[in-house]
Coordinates of C-alpha atoms and ligand atoms in Angstrom, one line a residue:
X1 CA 105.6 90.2 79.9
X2 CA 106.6 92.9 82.6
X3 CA 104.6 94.6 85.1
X4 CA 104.7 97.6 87.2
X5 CA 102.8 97.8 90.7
X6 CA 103.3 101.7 91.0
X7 CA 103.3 103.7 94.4
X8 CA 102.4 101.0 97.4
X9 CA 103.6 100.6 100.3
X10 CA 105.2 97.3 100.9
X11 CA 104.8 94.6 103.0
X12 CA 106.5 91.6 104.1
X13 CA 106.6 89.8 107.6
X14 CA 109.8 92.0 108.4
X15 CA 109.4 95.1 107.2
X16 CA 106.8 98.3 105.7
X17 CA 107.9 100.5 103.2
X18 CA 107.0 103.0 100.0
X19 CA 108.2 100.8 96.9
X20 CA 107.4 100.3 93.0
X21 CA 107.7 96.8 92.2
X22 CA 108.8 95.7 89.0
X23 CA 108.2 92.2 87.6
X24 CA 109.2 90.1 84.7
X25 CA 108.8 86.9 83.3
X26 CA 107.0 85.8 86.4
X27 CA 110.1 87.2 89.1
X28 CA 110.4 90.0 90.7
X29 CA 113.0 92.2 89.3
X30 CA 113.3 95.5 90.9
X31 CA 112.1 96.6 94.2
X32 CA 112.6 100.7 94.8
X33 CA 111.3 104.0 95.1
X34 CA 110.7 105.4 91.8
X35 CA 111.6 103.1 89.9
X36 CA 113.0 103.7 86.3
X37 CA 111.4 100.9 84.0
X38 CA 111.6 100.0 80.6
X39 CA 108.8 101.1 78.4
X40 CA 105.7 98.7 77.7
X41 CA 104.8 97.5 81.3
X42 CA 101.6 96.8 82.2
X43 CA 101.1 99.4 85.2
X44 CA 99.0 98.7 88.3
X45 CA 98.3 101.6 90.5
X46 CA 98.9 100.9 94.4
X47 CA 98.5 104.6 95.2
X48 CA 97.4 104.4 99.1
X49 CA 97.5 100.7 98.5
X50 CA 99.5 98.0 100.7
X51 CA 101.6 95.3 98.2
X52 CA 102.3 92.2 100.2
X53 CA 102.7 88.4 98.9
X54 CA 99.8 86.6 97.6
X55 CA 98.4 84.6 100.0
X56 CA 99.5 80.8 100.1
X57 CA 96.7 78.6 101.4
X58 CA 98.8 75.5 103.4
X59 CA 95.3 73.5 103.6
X60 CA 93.1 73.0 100.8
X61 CA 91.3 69.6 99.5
X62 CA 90.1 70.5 95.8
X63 CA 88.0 67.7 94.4
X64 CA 88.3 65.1 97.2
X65 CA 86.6 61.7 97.4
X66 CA 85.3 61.6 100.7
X67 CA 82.7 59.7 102.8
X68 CA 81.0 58.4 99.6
X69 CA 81.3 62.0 97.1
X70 CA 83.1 64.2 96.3
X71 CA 84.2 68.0 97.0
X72 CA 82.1 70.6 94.4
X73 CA 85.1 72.4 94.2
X74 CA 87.8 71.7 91.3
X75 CA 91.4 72.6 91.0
X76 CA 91.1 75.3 88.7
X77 CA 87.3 77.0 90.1
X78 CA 89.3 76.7 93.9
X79 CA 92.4 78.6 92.6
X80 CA 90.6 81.2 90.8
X81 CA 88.5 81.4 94.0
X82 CA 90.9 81.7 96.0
X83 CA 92.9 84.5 93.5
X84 CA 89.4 86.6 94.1
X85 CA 90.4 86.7 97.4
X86 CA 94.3 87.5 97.3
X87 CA 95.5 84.2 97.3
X88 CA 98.1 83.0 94.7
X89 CA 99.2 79.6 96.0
X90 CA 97.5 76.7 97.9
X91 CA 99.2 72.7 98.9
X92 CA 96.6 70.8 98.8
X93 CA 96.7 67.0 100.4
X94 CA 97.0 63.4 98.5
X95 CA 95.3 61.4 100.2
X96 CA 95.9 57.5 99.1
X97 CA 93.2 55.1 100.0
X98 CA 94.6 52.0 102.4
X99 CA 96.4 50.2 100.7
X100 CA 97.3 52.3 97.4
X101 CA 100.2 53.3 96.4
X102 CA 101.5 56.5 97.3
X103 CA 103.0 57.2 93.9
X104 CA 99.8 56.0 92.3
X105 CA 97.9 58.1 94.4
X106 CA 100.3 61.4 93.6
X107 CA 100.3 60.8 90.2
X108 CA 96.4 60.8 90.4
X109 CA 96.1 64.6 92.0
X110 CA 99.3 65.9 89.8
X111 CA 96.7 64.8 86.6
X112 CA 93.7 67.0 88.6
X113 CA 95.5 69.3 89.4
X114 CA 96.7 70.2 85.9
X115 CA 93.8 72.4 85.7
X116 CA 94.8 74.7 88.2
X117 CA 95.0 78.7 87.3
X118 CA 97.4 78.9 90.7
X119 CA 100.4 77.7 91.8
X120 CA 99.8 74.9 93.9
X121 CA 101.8 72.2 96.0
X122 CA 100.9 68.6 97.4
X123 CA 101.3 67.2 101.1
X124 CA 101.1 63.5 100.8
X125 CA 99.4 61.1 103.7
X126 CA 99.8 58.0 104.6
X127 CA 97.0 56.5 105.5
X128 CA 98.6 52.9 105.9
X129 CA 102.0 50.7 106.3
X130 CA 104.3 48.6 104.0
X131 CA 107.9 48.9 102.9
X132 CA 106.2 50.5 99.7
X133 CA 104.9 53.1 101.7
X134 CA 108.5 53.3 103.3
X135 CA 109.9 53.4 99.8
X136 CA 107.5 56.0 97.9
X137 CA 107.8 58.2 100.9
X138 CA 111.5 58.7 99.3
X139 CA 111.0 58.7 96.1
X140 CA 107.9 61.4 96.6
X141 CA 110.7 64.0 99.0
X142 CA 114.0 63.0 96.3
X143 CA 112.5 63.4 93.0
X144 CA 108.8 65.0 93.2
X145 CA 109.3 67.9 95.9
X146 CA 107.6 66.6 98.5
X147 CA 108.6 67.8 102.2
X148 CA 105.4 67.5 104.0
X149 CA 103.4 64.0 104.7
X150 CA 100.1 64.1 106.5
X151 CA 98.4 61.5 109.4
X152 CA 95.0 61.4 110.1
X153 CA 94.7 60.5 113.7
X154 CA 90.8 60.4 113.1
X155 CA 88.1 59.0 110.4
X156 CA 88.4 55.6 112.0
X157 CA 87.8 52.7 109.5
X158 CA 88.9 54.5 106.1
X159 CA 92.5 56.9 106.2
X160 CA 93.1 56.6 110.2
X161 CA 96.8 56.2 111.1
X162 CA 97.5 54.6 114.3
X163 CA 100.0 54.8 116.3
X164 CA 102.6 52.5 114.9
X165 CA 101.8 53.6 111.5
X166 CA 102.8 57.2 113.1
X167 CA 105.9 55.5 114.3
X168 CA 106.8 54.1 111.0
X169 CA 106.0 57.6 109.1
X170 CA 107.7 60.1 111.4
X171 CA 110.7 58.4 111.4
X172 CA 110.5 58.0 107.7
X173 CA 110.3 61.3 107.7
X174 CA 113.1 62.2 109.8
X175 CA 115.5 60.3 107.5
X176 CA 114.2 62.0 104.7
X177 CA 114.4 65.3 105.9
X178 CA 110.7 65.8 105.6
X179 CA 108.0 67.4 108.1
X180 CA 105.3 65.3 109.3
X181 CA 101.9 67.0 110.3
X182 CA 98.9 65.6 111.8
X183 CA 94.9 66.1 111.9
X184 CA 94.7 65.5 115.5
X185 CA 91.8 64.0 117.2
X186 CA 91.4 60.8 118.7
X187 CA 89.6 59.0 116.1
X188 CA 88.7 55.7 118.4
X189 CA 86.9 58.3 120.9
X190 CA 85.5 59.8 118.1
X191 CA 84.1 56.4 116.8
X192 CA 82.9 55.3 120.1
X193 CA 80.8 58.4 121.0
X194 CA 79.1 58.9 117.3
X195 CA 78.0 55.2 117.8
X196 CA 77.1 55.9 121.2
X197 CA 75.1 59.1 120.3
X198 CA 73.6 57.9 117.7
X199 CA 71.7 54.9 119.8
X200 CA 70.9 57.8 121.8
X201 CA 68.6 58.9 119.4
X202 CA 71.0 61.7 118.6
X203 CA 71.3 61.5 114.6
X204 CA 71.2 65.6 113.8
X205 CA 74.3 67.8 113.1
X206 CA 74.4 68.8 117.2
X207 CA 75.8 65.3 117.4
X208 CA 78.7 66.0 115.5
X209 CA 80.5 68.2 118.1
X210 CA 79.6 66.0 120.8
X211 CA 81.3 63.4 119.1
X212 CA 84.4 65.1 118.6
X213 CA 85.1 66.7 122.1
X214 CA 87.8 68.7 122.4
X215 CA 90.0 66.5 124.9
X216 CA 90.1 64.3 121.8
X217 CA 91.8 66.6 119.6
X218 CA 93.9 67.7 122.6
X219 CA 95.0 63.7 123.9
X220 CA 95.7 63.4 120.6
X221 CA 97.7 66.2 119.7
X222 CA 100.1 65.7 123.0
X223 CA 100.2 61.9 121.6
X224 CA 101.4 63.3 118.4
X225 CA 103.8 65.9 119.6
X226 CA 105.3 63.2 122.3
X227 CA 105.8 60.7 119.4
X228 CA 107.8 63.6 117.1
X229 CA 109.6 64.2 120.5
X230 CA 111.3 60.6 121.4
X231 CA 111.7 60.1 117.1
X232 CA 113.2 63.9 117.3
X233 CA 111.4 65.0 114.8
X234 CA 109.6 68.3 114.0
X235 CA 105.6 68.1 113.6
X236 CA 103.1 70.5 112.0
X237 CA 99.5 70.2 113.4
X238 CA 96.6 71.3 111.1
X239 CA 93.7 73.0 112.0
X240 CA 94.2 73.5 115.8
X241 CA 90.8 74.3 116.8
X242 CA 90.6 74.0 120.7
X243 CA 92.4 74.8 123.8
X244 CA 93.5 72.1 124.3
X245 CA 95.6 71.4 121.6
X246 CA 96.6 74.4 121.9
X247 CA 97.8 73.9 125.4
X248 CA 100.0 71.0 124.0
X249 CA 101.9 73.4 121.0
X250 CA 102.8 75.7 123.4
X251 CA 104.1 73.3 126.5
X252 CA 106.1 71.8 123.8
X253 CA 107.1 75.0 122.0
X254 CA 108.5 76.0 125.6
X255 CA 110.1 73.0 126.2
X256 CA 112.3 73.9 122.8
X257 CA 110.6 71.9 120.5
X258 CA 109.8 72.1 116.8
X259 CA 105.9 72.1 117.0
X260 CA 103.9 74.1 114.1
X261 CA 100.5 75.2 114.3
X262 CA 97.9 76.2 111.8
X263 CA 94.6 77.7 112.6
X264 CA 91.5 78.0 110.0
X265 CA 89.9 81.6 109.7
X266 CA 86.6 79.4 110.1
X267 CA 88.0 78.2 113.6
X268 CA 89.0 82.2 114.6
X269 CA 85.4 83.5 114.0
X270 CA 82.5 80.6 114.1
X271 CA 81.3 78.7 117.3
X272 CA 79.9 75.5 118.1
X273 CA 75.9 77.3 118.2
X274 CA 75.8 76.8 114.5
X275 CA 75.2 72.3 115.4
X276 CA 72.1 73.9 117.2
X277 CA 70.8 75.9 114.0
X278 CA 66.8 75.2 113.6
X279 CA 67.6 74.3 109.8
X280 CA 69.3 71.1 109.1
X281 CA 70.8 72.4 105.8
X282 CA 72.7 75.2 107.8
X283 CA 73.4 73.1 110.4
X284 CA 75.0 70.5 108.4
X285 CA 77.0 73.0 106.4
X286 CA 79.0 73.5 108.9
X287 CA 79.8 70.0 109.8
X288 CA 83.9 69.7 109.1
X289 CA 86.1 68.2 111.4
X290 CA 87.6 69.1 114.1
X291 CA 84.2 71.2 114.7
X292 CA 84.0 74.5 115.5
X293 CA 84.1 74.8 118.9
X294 CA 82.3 76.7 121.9
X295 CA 83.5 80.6 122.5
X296 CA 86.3 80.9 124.5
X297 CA 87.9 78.7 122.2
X298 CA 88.0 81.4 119.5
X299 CA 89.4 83.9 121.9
X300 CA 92.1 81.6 122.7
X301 CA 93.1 80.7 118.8
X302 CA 93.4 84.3 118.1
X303 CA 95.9 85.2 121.2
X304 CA 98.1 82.0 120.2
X305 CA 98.3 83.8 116.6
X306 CA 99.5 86.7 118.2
X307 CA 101.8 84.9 120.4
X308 CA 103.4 82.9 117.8
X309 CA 102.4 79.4 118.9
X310 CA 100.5 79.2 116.0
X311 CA 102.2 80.3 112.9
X312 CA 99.8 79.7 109.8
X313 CA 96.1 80.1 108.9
X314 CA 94.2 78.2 106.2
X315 CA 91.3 77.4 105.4
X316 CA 90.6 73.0 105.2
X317 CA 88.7 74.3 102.2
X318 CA 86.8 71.1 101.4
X319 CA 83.1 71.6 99.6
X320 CA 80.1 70.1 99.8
X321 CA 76.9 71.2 98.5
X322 CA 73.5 70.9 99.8
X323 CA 73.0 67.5 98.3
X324 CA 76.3 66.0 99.0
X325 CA 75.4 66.8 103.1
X326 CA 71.8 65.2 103.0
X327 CA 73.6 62.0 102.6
X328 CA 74.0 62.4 106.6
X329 CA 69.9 63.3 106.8
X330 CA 69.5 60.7 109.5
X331 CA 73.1 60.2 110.7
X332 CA 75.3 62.7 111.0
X333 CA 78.0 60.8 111.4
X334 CA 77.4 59.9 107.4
X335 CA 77.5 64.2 106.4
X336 CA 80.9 64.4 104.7
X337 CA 83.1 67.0 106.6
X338 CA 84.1 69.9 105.2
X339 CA 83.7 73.6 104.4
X340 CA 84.9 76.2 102.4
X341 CA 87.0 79.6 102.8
X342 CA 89.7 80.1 100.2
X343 CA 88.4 82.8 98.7
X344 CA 87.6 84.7 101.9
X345 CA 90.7 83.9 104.0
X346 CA 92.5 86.6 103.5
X347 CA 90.0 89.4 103.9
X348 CA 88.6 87.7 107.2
X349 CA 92.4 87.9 108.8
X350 CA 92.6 91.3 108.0
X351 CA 89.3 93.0 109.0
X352 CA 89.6 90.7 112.2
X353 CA 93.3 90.8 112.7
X354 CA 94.6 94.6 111.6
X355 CA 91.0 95.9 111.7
X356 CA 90.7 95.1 115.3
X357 CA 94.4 96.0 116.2
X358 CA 95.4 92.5 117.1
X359 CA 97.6 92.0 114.0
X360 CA 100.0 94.3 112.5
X361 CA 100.2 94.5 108.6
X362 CA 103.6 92.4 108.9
X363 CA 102.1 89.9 111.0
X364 CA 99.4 89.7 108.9
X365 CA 101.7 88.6 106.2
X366 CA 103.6 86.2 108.3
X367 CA 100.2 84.4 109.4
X368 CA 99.1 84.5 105.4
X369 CA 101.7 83.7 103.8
X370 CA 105.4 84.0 104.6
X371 CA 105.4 81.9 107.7
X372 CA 103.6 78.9 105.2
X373 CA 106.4 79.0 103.0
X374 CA 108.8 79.6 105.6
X375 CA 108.0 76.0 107.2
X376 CA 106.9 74.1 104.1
X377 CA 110.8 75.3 102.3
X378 CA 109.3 77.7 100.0
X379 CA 110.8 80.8 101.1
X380 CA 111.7 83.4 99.9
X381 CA 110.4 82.6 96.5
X382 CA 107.0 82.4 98.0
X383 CA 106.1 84.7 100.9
X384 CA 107.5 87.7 99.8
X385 CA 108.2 90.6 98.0
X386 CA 111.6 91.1 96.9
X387 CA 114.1 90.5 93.8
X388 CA 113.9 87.0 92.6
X389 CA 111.0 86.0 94.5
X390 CA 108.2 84.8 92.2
X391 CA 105.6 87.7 91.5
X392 CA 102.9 86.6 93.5
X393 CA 101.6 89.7 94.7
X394 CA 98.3 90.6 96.2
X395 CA 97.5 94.6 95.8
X396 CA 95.6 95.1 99.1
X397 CA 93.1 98.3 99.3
X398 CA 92.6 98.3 103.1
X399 CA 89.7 100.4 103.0
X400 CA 87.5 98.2 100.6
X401 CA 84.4 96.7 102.1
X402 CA 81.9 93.9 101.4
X403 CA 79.7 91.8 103.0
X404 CA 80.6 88.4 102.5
X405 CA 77.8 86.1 100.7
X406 CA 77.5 82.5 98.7
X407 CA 75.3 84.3 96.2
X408 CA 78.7 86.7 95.0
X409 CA 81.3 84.6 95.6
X410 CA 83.3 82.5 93.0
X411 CA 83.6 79.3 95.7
X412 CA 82.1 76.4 93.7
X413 CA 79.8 75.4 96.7
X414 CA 76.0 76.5 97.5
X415 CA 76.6 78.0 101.4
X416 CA 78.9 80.1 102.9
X417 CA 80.0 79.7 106.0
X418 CA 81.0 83.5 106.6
X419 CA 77.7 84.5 105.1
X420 CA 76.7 88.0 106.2
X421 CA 80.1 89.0 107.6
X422 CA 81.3 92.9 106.4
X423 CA 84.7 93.1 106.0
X424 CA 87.2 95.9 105.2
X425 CA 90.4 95.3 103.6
X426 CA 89.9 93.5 99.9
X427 CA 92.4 92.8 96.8
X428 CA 92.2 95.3 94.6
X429 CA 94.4 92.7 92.3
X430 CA 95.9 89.9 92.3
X431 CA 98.6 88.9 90.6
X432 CA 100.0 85.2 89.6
X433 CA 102.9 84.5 88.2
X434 CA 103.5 88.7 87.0
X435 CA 100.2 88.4 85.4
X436 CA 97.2 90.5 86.5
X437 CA 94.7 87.5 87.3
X438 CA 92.0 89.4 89.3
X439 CA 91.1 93.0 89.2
X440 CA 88.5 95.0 91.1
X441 CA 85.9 92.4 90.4
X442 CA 87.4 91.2 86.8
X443 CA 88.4 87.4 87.5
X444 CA 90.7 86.8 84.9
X445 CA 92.4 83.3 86.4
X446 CA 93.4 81.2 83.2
X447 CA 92.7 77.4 83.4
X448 CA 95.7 75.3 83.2
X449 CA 97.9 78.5 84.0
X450 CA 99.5 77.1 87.9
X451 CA 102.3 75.7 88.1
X452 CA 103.3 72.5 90.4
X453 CA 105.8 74.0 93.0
X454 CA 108.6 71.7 94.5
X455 CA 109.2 71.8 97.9
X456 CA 112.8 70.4 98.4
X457 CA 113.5 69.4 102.3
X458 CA 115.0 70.7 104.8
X459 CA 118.4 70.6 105.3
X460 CA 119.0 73.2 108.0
X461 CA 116.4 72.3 110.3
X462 CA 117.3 68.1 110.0
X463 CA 121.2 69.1 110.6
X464 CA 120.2 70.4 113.7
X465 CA 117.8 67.7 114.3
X466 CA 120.7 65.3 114.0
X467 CA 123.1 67.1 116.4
X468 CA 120.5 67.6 118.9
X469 CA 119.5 63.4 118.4
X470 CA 123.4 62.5 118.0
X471 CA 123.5 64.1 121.9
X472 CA 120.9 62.3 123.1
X473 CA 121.6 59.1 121.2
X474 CA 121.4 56.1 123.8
X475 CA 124.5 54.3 124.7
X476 CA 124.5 50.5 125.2
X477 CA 125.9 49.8 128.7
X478 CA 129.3 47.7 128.8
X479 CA 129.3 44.5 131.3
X480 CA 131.4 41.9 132.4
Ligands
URP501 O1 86.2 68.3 107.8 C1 87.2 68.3 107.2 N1 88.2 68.9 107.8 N2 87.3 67.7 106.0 C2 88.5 67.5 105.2 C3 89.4 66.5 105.7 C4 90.2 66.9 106.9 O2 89.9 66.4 108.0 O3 91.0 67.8 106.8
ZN502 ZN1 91.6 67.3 109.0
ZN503 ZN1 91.9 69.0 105.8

């Protein structure tokens, strides 16, 4: 099975150039100008066309039980979504419940996952304690490429993790030479208030921001980041949504630390005003946590994407239909949290990024893609386009429009939360594993077709870890 893109201009995060790209067997084979292939290849035609790396989603939860249902959206119907849309790989989370194994749980979401038509990756969480826990964690990073295990600091009485189980975790982690990454909010504040809002007489979808203020996701992202810090460990935190957080990446990022963001494209462009919507149904479909926020909040994501405090966007893609959020009718505390976005990622970073000159076409690649595999260990098989990477490829045509809408897209959920938006800049084709798997409208994703992708840890980064922690390793002081 070989493949030639013909007459693109390339793009990674380091570099632009005019290139053919040839692929076989799923690689990459031959990157040049004019390239001399043998006879037989399929040929795509990138004529005034960029070719970067297929998007990788780092944040997706395809079929999730959570708050009493579960997400609309499948592994295979989220994958070829999000191949619609440019991209070719997500990692989606395990989440065990309390108590569960975590092995039990992975095995679990490997067996959903089987249906996916991407390549697709797993973060584990750890939702609770034990030396099972301790154990698993190990067995997850030495035989099941696992490098990344997630904490939520919030949802209070079902997969919060407090502080000692973030204690325990992180420095689990740091022996295994895994990264540990948080969803940062207080969850305790977070508790308190909905309670507290709710006897108010507050019980619609404007209580849901109120309840989760952003000083709670900014105490608890310092708490977080100051944890990692004394354990001397590095620390990914997910969907940064407010200044405040923010504010904490980038005091630690300057005081030499290994702190990660991510930012959702639903956090760039959507403010808190949509709580306030005169229709419940809208109002609740936007209920995901941390909320969207008020303005200037948006204006501040975007600049710390084009600083480099944050590194990654994603999407929390988590659905829930109409019927699935009317469980909350009376409390919205009860609305399960999520949104989607995989499909429409891509296209929103670019009309709003390069489109609006605050993102060059590299950068754009490094903030879709390359950075993602970059910190989760996957690069340069994933992230890029050169020889012996996998041929992951999304043909971009950068003067493509369309206005964004839950009645043509291929997300398996009933509202979209960029409804309405135009955007220029679309795949013209995407291409998994050197196969053609969406073209100009033609979604040809295959169920079953993604492969699991291991994600072996990090050496480099952990030796350096280890030197810097060996220095400031305590020293017990001689008496008598
Ligand atoms: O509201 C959200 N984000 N739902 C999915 C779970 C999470 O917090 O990431
Ligand atoms: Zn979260
Ligand atoms: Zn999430």
């Amino acid at each position: 099975m070989s493949l030639l893109i013909k007459g693109g201009t390339v793009v990674t995060a380091d570099d632009e150039f005019r290139a053919d790209v040839y692929c076989e067997n799923g690689k990459i084979v031959a990157v040049g100008e004019n390239l001399d292939v043998p006879g037989g290849a399929e040929v795509v035609d990138a004529g005034g066309q960029y070719v970067m790396p297929g998007g990788i989603d780092p944040h997706t939860h395809m079929q999730l039980p959570f708050m009493g249902t579960v997400a609309s959206e499948d592994f295979y119907s989220g994958t070829a979504a999000a191949m619609a849309g440019g991209t070719t790989m997500i990692i989606d989370f395990v989440i065990p419940s309390p108590q569960q194994r975590l092995m039990e749980a992975y095995e679990t979401w490997r067996g959903w996952a089987q249906k996916a038509s991407a390549d697709y990756s797993f973060h584990v969480a750890v939702t609770w304690w034990d030396e099972t826990v301790h154990e698993d964690m190990g067995t997850l990073v030495r035989d099941h490429g696992v490098n990344s295990f997630k904490h939520f600091m919030a949802y209070k009485n079902a997969i919060m993790a407090d502080d000692e189980i973030l204690y325990n975790s992180f420095s689990r982690a740091l022996e295994l030479g895994a990264i540990p990454t948080v969803h940062a909010e207080n969850g305790e504040l977070v508790f308190q208030l909905q309670k507290k809002l709710i006897a108010e007489g507050i019980t619609g979808p404007e209580g849901h921001p109120l309840s989760r203020p952003p000083e709670a996701e900014g105490e608890a992202a310092n708490r977080a980041i100051r944890l990692a810090q004394v354990i001397g460990t590095p620390l990914y935190v997910v969907h940064v949504s407010a200044i405040q957080a923010l504010e904490e990446i980038t005091r630690a990022r300057g005081e030499g630390y290994r702190v990660f963001g991510e930012v959702l494209a639903g956090h760039l462009m959507i403010d808190d005003s949509v709580y306030r919507h005169e229709d419940w149904d809208v109002a609740a479909a936007h209920v995901m946590s941390p909320p969207f926020r008020a303005k200037e909040h948006q204006a501040a994501l975007w600049k710390g994407l084009q600083s480099g405090n944050l590194q990654t966007t994603a999407t929390d893609h988590c659905c829930f239909c109409a019927d699935q959020k009317a469980m909350g009718r009376d409390d919205f505390s009860k609305i399960p949290n999520g949104t989607g976005g995989v499909e429409d990622r891509m296209a929103v970073l670019w009309s709003q990024g390069v489109g609006k000159g605050r993102l060059t076409p590299s950068e754009f690649v490094a903030v879709t893609s390359a950075n993602a595999a970059k910190i989760f260990n996957i690069y340069p098989r994933k992230g890029s386009v050169a020889v012996g990477a996998d041929a992951d490829i999304v043909v971009w045509d950068p003067a493509a429009t369309k206005t964004i809408s839950a009645k043509t897209h291929h997300q398996k959920v009933d509202y979209n939360i960029f409804e309405g938006m135009e955007v220029t800049g679309l795949p013209s084709h995407t291409i998994s594993q050197g196969k053609v798997t969406y073209k100009e409208g033609d979604l040809r994703a295959v169920e079953g077709a993604g492969n699991y992708v291991n994600r072996p840890n990090f050496a480099p980064y952990y030796a350096a870890m280890e030197k810097r922690n060996e220095l400031n390793k305590p020293t017990a002081v001689k008496r008598g």
